[in-house]
Coordinates of C-alpha atoms in Angstrom, one line a residue:
M1 CA 0.0 0.0 0.0
L2 CA 2.8 2.4 0.9
D3 CA 4.5 1.6 -2.4
A4 CA 1.3 2.4 -4.3
L5 CA 0.8 5.7 -2.4
R6 CA 4.4 6.7 -3.3
Q7 CA 3.8 5.9 -6.9
D8 CA 0.5 7.8 -6.9
A9 CA 2.1 10.8 -5.2
R10 CA 5.0 10.9 -7.8
F11 CA 2.5 10.5 -10.6
A12 CA 0.3 13.3 -9.1
L13 CA 3.3 15.7 -9.0
R14 CA 4.1 14.8 -12.7
Q15 CA 0.5 15.6 -13.6
L16 CA 0.7 19.0 -11.9
R17 CA 3.8 19.8 -13.8
I18 CA 2.3 18.8 -17.1
A19 CA -1.0 20.7 -16.6
R20 CA 0.5 23.9 -15.3
S21 CA -2.4 26.2 -16.1
F22 CA -4.8 23.9 -14.3
S23 CA -2.4 23.5 -11.4
A24 CA -1.9 27.2 -11.0
A25 CA -5.6 27.9 -11.1
S26 CA -6.5 25.1 -8.6
I27 CA -3.7 25.8 -6.2
G28 CA -4.2 29.5 -6.3
T29 CA -7.9 29.2 -5.6
L30 CA -7.5 26.8 -2.8
A31 CA -4.6 28.7 -1.3
L32 CA -6.7 31.9 -1.1
G33 CA -9.5 30.0 0.7
I34 CA -7.0 28.3 3.1
G35 CA -4.9 31.5 3.7
A36 CA -8.0 33.7 4.4
T37 CA -9.4 31.1 6.8
V38 CA -6.0 30.6 8.7
A39 CA -5.5 34.4 8.9
V40 CA -8.9 35.1 10.4
F41 CA -8.7 32.1 12.7
S42 CA -5.3 33.4 14.0
A43 CA -7.1 36.6 14.9
V44 CA -9.9 34.8 16.6
E45 CA -7.5 32.6 18.5
A46 CA -5.5 35.6 19.7
V47 CA -8.5 37.7 20.8
V48 CA -11.1 35.2 21.8
L49 CA -9.8 31.7 22.2
R50 CA -6.3 32.2 23.8
P51 CA -6.6 32.1 27.7
F52 CA -5.9 35.3 29.5
P53 CA -2.5 35.4 31.2
F54 CA -4.0 34.8 34.7
T55 CA -4.0 31.9 37.0
Q56 CA -7.4 30.3 36.5
P57 CA -8.6 33.2 34.4
D58 CA -12.3 32.1 34.6
R59 CA -12.3 33.0 38.3
V60 CA -11.2 36.6 37.6
V61 CA -14.3 38.9 37.5
N62 CA -15.3 42.5 37.3
L63 CA -17.7 43.9 40.0
H64 CA -20.1 46.6 38.8
P65 CA -22.7 48.7 40.4
A66 CA -25.8 49.0 38.2
R67 CA -28.9 51.2 38.2
N68 CA -32.2 50.0 36.7
G69 CA -30.4 47.0 35.2
A70 CA -27.7 49.0 33.4
A71 CA -24.1 48.7 34.5
I72 CA -22.5 51.9 35.7
G73 CA -19.0 50.6 34.9
V74 CA -17.1 52.5 37.7
S75 CA -17.4 52.2 41.4
S76 CA -16.9 54.3 44.5
N77 CA -14.5 53.9 47.3
L78 CA -17.3 52.9 49.7
E79 CA -18.5 50.1 47.3
F80 CA -14.9 48.8 47.1
A81 CA -14.6 48.8 50.9
T82 CA -17.9 47.0 51.2
W83 CA -17.5 44.4 48.5
R84 CA -14.0 43.3 49.7
E85 CA -15.6 42.4 53.0
I86 CA -18.2 40.1 51.6
P87 CA -17.6 36.8 53.4
H88 CA -16.7 33.6 51.5
A89 CA -17.5 35.0 48.0
F90 CA -14.1 36.2 46.9
D91 CA -10.5 35.1 47.4
G92 CA -9.5 38.8 47.0
V93 CA -10.7 42.1 45.6
V94 CA -8.5 44.8 44.1
A95 CA -9.4 48.4 43.1
F96 CA -7.8 50.1 40.0
A97 CA -7.7 53.7 39.1
Q98 CA -7.1 53.3 35.4
G99 CA -5.8 55.8 32.9
T100 CA -3.7 57.8 35.4
S101 CA -1.1 60.1 33.8
F102 CA 2.3 60.5 35.4
I103 CA 5.1 62.9 34.5
L104 CA 8.4 61.0 34.4
S105 CA 11.3 63.3 35.0
R106 CA 14.2 62.6 32.6
A107 CA 17.6 64.1 32.1
D108 CA 16.7 65.3 28.6
A109 CA 13.0 66.1 28.8
P110 CA 10.0 65.1 31.0
E111 CA 7.7 62.5 29.5
V112 CA 4.0 61.8 30.2
L113 CA 3.3 58.1 30.9
T114 CA 0.0 56.3 31.2
G115 CA -0.2 54.2 34.3
A116 CA -2.7 52.9 36.9
R117 CA -3.0 52.9 40.7
A118 CA -3.9 49.6 42.3
T119 CA -4.5 48.3 45.8
S120 CA -2.2 45.7 47.3
A121 CA -4.1 42.7 46.1
F122 CA -3.2 43.5 42.5
T123 CA -1.0 40.5 41.6
H124 CA -2.9 38.1 43.9
V125 CA -6.3 38.7 42.4
L126 CA -5.1 38.6 38.8
G127 CA -2.8 35.7 39.5
V128 CA 0.1 37.2 37.7
A129 CA 3.6 37.0 39.2
P130 CA 6.1 39.7 38.4
E131 CA 8.8 38.7 36.0
I132 CA 11.4 40.0 38.4
G133 CA 11.0 41.4 41.9
R134 CA 7.8 41.4 43.9
G135 CA 4.3 42.8 43.7
F136 CA 2.6 45.2 46.1
S137 CA 2.4 44.1 49.8
P138 CA -0.4 45.1 52.2
V139 CA 1.8 47.9 53.6
D140 CA 2.5 49.5 50.3
D141 CA -1.0 51.0 49.9
Q142 CA -1.2 52.3 53.4
P143 CA -1.1 56.1 53.9
G144 CA 2.4 57.3 54.5
A145 CA 4.1 54.2 53.1
P146 CA 7.2 54.7 51.0
H147 CA 6.6 55.2 47.3
V148 CA 7.1 52.1 45.1
V149 CA 6.4 51.3 41.5
L150 CA 5.9 48.3 39.2
L151 CA 7.1 48.7 35.6
S152 CA 5.4 47.1 32.6
H153 CA 7.6 44.8 30.5
T154 CA 7.5 47.3 27.6
L155 CA 8.7 50.2 29.7
W156 CA 11.4 48.0 31.2
M157 CA 12.7 47.0 27.8
R158 CA 12.5 50.5 26.4
D159 CA 14.2 52.4 29.3
Y160 CA 16.4 49.7 30.9
N161 CA 17.1 47.3 28.0
G162 CA 15.8 44.4 30.1
N163 CA 18.5 45.0 32.8
R164 CA 17.6 42.8 35.8
N165 CA 19.5 45.1 38.1
V166 CA 16.7 47.7 37.8
L167 CA 15.3 46.6 41.2
G168 CA 16.0 49.2 43.8
Q169 CA 16.6 52.0 41.4
T170 CA 14.5 55.1 41.6
V171 CA 12.4 57.1 39.2
R172 CA 10.7 60.5 39.7
L173 CA 7.0 60.6 39.0
D174 CA 5.1 63.8 39.4
G175 CA 8.1 65.2 41.4
D176 CA 8.1 62.3 43.9
T177 CA 10.7 59.6 44.2
Y178 CA 9.5 56.0 43.6
V179 CA 11.6 52.8 44.2
I180 CA 11.2 50.1 41.5
I181 CA 10.2 46.9 43.2
G182 CA 9.3 44.7 40.2
V183 CA 8.6 44.2 36.5
M184 CA 5.4 42.7 35.3
P185 CA 5.5 40.0 32.5
A186 CA 5.0 40.8 28.8
S187 CA 1.8 38.8 28.7
L188 CA 0.1 41.4 30.9
D189 CA 0.8 44.3 28.4
A190 CA -2.0 43.2 26.1
V191 CA -4.7 43.3 28.7
S192 CA -3.5 46.2 30.9
T193 CA -5.3 48.9 28.8
G194 CA -2.1 50.6 28.0
A195 CA -0.7 51.0 31.5
Q196 CA 3.1 51.4 31.4
L197 CA 3.5 51.3 35.2
W198 CA 1.5 50.7 38.4
V199 CA 1.8 52.5 41.8
P200 CA -0.2 51.7 45.0
L201 CA -3.7 53.2 45.4
T202 CA -3.6 54.7 48.8
L203 CA -7.1 55.0 50.5
S204 CA -7.5 56.3 54.0
S205 CA -10.3 55.4 56.3
T206 CA -12.0 58.6 55.3
D207 CA -11.5 57.9 51.6
L208 CA -13.2 54.5 52.1
Q209 CA -16.4 56.2 53.2
D210 CA -16.7 58.2 50.0
F211 CA -19.7 57.2 47.9
K212 CA -19.8 60.2 45.6
A213 CA -16.8 59.9 43.4
R214 CA -16.9 57.0 40.9
Y215 CA -13.6 56.2 39.3
L216 CA -12.6 52.7 40.3
Q217 CA -12.6 49.5 38.4
I218 CA -13.2 46.7 40.9
V219 CA -11.7 43.2 40.1
G220 CA -12.2 40.1 42.2
R221 CA -11.1 36.5 42.3
I222 CA -14.0 34.2 43.0
A223 CA -13.3 31.9 45.9
P224 CA -12.9 28.1 45.2
G225 CA -16.3 26.4 45.2
V226 CA -18.2 29.6 44.6
S227 CA -20.1 29.9 41.2
L228 CA -20.5 33.1 39.2
A229 CA -24.2 33.2 40.1
Q230 CA -23.4 32.9 43.8
A231 CA -20.8 35.7 43.6
T232 CA -23.3 37.8 41.7
A233 CA -26.0 37.2 44.3
A234 CA -23.7 38.2 47.1
V235 CA -22.6 41.5 45.4
D236 CA -26.2 42.3 44.4
A237 CA -27.4 41.8 48.0
S238 CA -24.5 44.0 49.3
E239 CA -25.2 46.8 46.8
R240 CA -28.9 46.8 47.6
K241 CA -28.2 47.0 51.3
L242 CA -25.7 49.8 50.8
A243 CA -28.2 51.8 48.7
A244 CA -30.8 51.4 51.4
E245 CA -28.4 52.8 53.9
H246 CA -27.7 55.8 51.6
P247 CA -31.1 56.9 50.2
M248 CA -29.6 60.1 48.8
W249 CA -28.2 57.9 46.0
G250 CA -31.7 57.3 44.7
T251 CA -33.3 54.0 43.9
G252 CA -32.8 51.1 41.5
Y253 CA -29.3 50.1 42.5
S254 CA -28.0 46.5 42.2
G255 CA -24.7 44.7 41.8
Q256 CA -23.4 42.7 38.8
V257 CA -20.4 40.3 38.4
T258 CA -19.1 39.5 35.0
R259 CA -16.0 37.6 33.8
F260 CA -13.0 39.9 33.2
S261 CA -12.4 38.2 29.8
D262 CA -16.0 38.7 28.7
D263 CA -15.8 42.4 29.5
M264 CA -12.5 42.7 27.8
I265 CA -13.5 41.0 24.6
G266 CA -17.1 42.3 24.5
A267 CA -18.8 42.5 21.1
F268 CA -15.6 41.7 19.3
R269 CA -16.2 38.0 20.0
T270 CA -19.4 38.0 17.8
R271 CA -17.8 40.1 15.1
L272 CA -14.8 37.9 14.8
F273 CA -16.8 34.7 14.6
I274 CA -19.0 36.3 11.9
L275 CA -15.8 37.1 10.0
L276 CA -14.6 33.6 10.5
G277 CA -17.9 32.3 9.2
A278 CA -17.6 34.5 6.1
V279 CA -14.1 33.3 5.2
S280 CA -15.3 29.7 5.7
F281 CA -17.8 30.4 3.0
V282 CA -15.0 31.6 0.8
F283 CA -13.2 28.4 1.6
L284 CA -16.2 26.3 0.6
I285 CA -16.6 28.3 -2.6
A286 CA -13.0 27.6 -3.5
C287 CA -13.5 23.9 -2.9
V288 CA -16.6 23.8 -5.1
N289 CA -14.7 25.8 -7.8
V290 CA -11.8 23.4 -7.9
T291 CA -14.1 20.3 -7.8
N292 CA -15.7 21.6 -10.9
L293 CA -12.2 22.1 -12.5
L294 CA -11.4 18.5 -11.6
L295 CA -14.6 17.2 -13.2
S296 CA -13.8 19.2 -16.3
R297 CA -10.3 17.7 -16.3
G298 CA -11.7 14.3 -15.8
S299 CA -13.4 14.5 -19.2
A300 CA -9.9 14.8 -20.8
R301 CA -8.7 11.8 -18.9
V302 CA -11.4 9.3 -19.8
R303 CA -9.2 7.5 -22.3
E304 CA -6.4 7.2 -19.7
M305 CA -8.9 5.7 -17.2
G306 CA -10.2 3.4 -19.9
V307 CA -6.8 2.1 -20.6
R308 CA -6.1 1.5 -16.9
T309 CA -9.3 -0.4 -16.5
A310 CA -8.5 -2.5 -19.5
L311 CA -5.1 -3.3 -18.0
G312 CA -6.9 -4.6 -14.9
A313 CA -7.1 -1.7 -12.6
R314 CA -10.0 -2.1 -10.1
R315 CA -12.3 0.7 -9.2
G316 CA -10.9 1.1 -5.7
R317 CA -7.4 1.4 -7.2
L318 CA -8.5 4.2 -9.5
I319 CA -10.2 6.0 -6.8
Q320 CA -7.1 5.8 -4.6
Q321 CA -5.0 7.3 -7.3
L322 CA -7.4 10.1 -8.0
L323 CA -7.8 10.9 -4.3
T324 CA -4.0 10.9 -3.9
E325 CA -3.8 13.4 -6.7
S326 CA -6.3 15.7 -4.9
A327 CA -4.4 15.2 -1.6
V328 CA -1.2 16.3 -3.3
L329 CA -3.0 19.3 -4.9
S330 CA -4.4 20.3 -1.5
A331 CA -1.0 19.9 0.2
C332 CA 0.5 22.3 -2.3
A333 CA -2.4 24.7 -1.8
G334 CA -1.9 24.5 2.0
T335 CA 1.8 25.3 1.7
V336 CA 1.0 28.3 -0.5
G337 CA -1.9 29.2 1.8
I338 CA 0.2 29.4 4.9
A339 CA 2.5 31.8 3.2
L340 CA -0.4 33.8 2.0
A341 CA -1.9 33.8 5.5
Y342 CA 1.1 35.8 6.8
T343 CA 0.2 38.7 4.4
L344 CA -3.5 38.4 5.1
M345 CA -2.9 38.3 8.8
R346 CA -1.1 41.6 8.8
A347 CA -4.0 43.1 6.7
V348 CA -6.5 41.9 9.3
V349 CA -4.5 43.4 12.1
A350 CA -4.1 46.7 10.2
A351 CA -7.7 46.9 9.3
S352 CA -9.1 46.1 12.8
P353 CA -10.8 48.9 14.6
P354 CA -9.1 50.5 17.7
G355 CA -9.7 48.8 21.0
V356 CA -9.6 45.1 19.9
P357 CA -7.8 43.4 22.8
R358 CA -4.7 41.4 22.0
I359 CA -5.1 41.8 18.2
E360 CA -1.4 42.7 18.0
E361 CA -0.6 39.2 19.3
T362 CA -2.1 37.6 16.2
R363 CA 0.5 35.1 14.8
I364 CA 0.8 31.9 12.9
D365 CA 1.3 29.4 15.7
G366 CA 0.8 25.7 16.3
A367 CA -3.0 26.1 16.4
A368 CA -3.0 27.9 13.1
L369 CA -0.8 25.2 11.5
V370 CA -3.2 22.5 12.8
V371 CA -6.0 24.5 11.1
T372 CA -4.0 24.6 7.9
I373 CA -3.5 20.8 8.0
L374 CA -7.1 20.2 8.7
A375 CA -8.2 22.6 6.0
S376 CA -5.9 20.9 3.5
A377 CA -7.3 17.5 4.5
V378 CA -10.9 18.7 4.1
C379 CA -9.9 20.2 0.8
S380 CA -8.6 16.9 -0.5
V381 CA -11.8 15.1 0.5
L382 CA -14.3 17.8 -0.7
V383 CA -12.4 18.4 -3.9
G384 CA -11.4 14.9 -4.8
L385 CA -14.2 12.6 -3.7
L386 CA -16.8 13.4 -6.4
P387 CA -14.4 13.6 -9.3
A388 CA -12.7 10.4 -8.3
F389 CA -16.0 8.4 -8.2
R390 CA -17.3 10.1 -11.4
S391 CA -14.0 9.3 -13.2
A392 CA -14.0 5.7 -12.0
R393 CA -17.6 4.8 -12.7
P394 CA -17.7 4.8 -16.5
M395 CA -14.6 2.5 -16.6
L396 CA -16.6 -0.2 -14.9
R397 CA -19.2 -0.1 -17.7
G398 CA -16.4 -0.4 -20.2
G399 CA -17.0 3.0 -21.8
L400 CA -14.3 5.3 -23.0
S401 CA -16.6 8.4 -23.3
E402 CA -17.8 10.8 -20.6
T403 CA -21.2 9.8 -19.1
K404 CA -24.1 12.1 -19.6
D405 CA -24.6 12.7 -15.8
R406 CA -21.2 14.2 -15.6
G407 CA -22.7 17.4 -17.0
R408 CA -25.5 17.3 -14.5
A409 CA -23.0 17.0 -11.6
R410 CA -21.1 20.0 -12.9
G411 CA -24.3 22.0 -13.2
A412 CA -25.2 21.1 -9.6
L413 CA -21.8 22.3 -8.4
V414 CA -22.3 25.6 -10.3
A415 CA -25.6 26.0 -8.6
A416 CA -24.1 25.3 -5.2
E417 CA -21.3 27.8 -5.8
V418 CA -23.7 30.5 -6.8
A419 CA -25.9 29.7 -3.7
L420 CA -22.8 30.0 -1.4
A421 CA -21.7 33.2 -3.1
M422 CA -25.2 34.7 -2.6
A423 CA -25.3 33.7 1.0
L424 CA -21.9 35.2 1.6
L425 CA -22.9 38.4 -0.2

């Protein structure tokens, strides 16, 4: 069997070299379908499917106040102080003041950096360990504590060239001296909303009673054994009680808990899957197109198949040869398609709207290569099966001319291709 497959593969390559126009049209058509599918799948995998760089990311959630069912999005100091004391629901709760600007004093000229302030549970709640150094400790966010700072991986590489001796060095932010205590990993850069550094969020006992100013993003880690529904019920009950104690807020308040990843990805999940479905239609149209080309080419090979049958070739042996030819054709298309996917992938990233999380991390990785192999395998079956059976059937009846139903099969394929194109349009 292996010898027969090797012979069929060599013969298929010779056939592709002989019929160069047919080979170029077929490989180009299939490569476009495979390349587009792989490029968009790579974007879906980077944005939607790839796990967030947290320990047990499904347990990391956002806590929102809501009014009349609509999430407010930002919380007050008092809500943070109340929610972090909810018993048994969370393994930790952290408050972020995102989008904080810092003036970095430099020898040449000051620079404005985008950073964030966070309470001490920052690294614990996210489940992200610093690449070097340590995260914030409970004393770092206390009033009067020494100023410390965590650098993003990007800032560390840009300003310190990845020097691991950066720990203990100082920087001046907004005129104050901060000691560098750690560097966060590169994987956090894609989900940190552009933060280049983090400093402790210091909240006094008086600050924690403030319910007017809303500027905090509250993130929690659900405790083991607690479901998302249970955590939501606990936050909702706490928020309703808090609102009853402060009637000046108004009415209609409730609490919501949503997964961090779901909030981060948002509507882009649906849009990307729709785009993936669209390029899958392109892939199917390419397969139908090449199947029709193979049926047309089969008409020119009727005499060849007749001679093979006369020499004793059985139907199964003919089908094996023809399927091997389609497999070689699909393998060549997959090779060209993966090269084309690199160009299309860059186009997808460049054309994506602002705010798509992790889109810059789109790359051709192992998952994309598996999709390429699977797409090529599906191509070989979809493209080769019908032509193989159609080309083998007349030989069993002893005919050397194309059967009448071959034209009907090609007509059906044209109708299917038009239908797919209309649905895609």
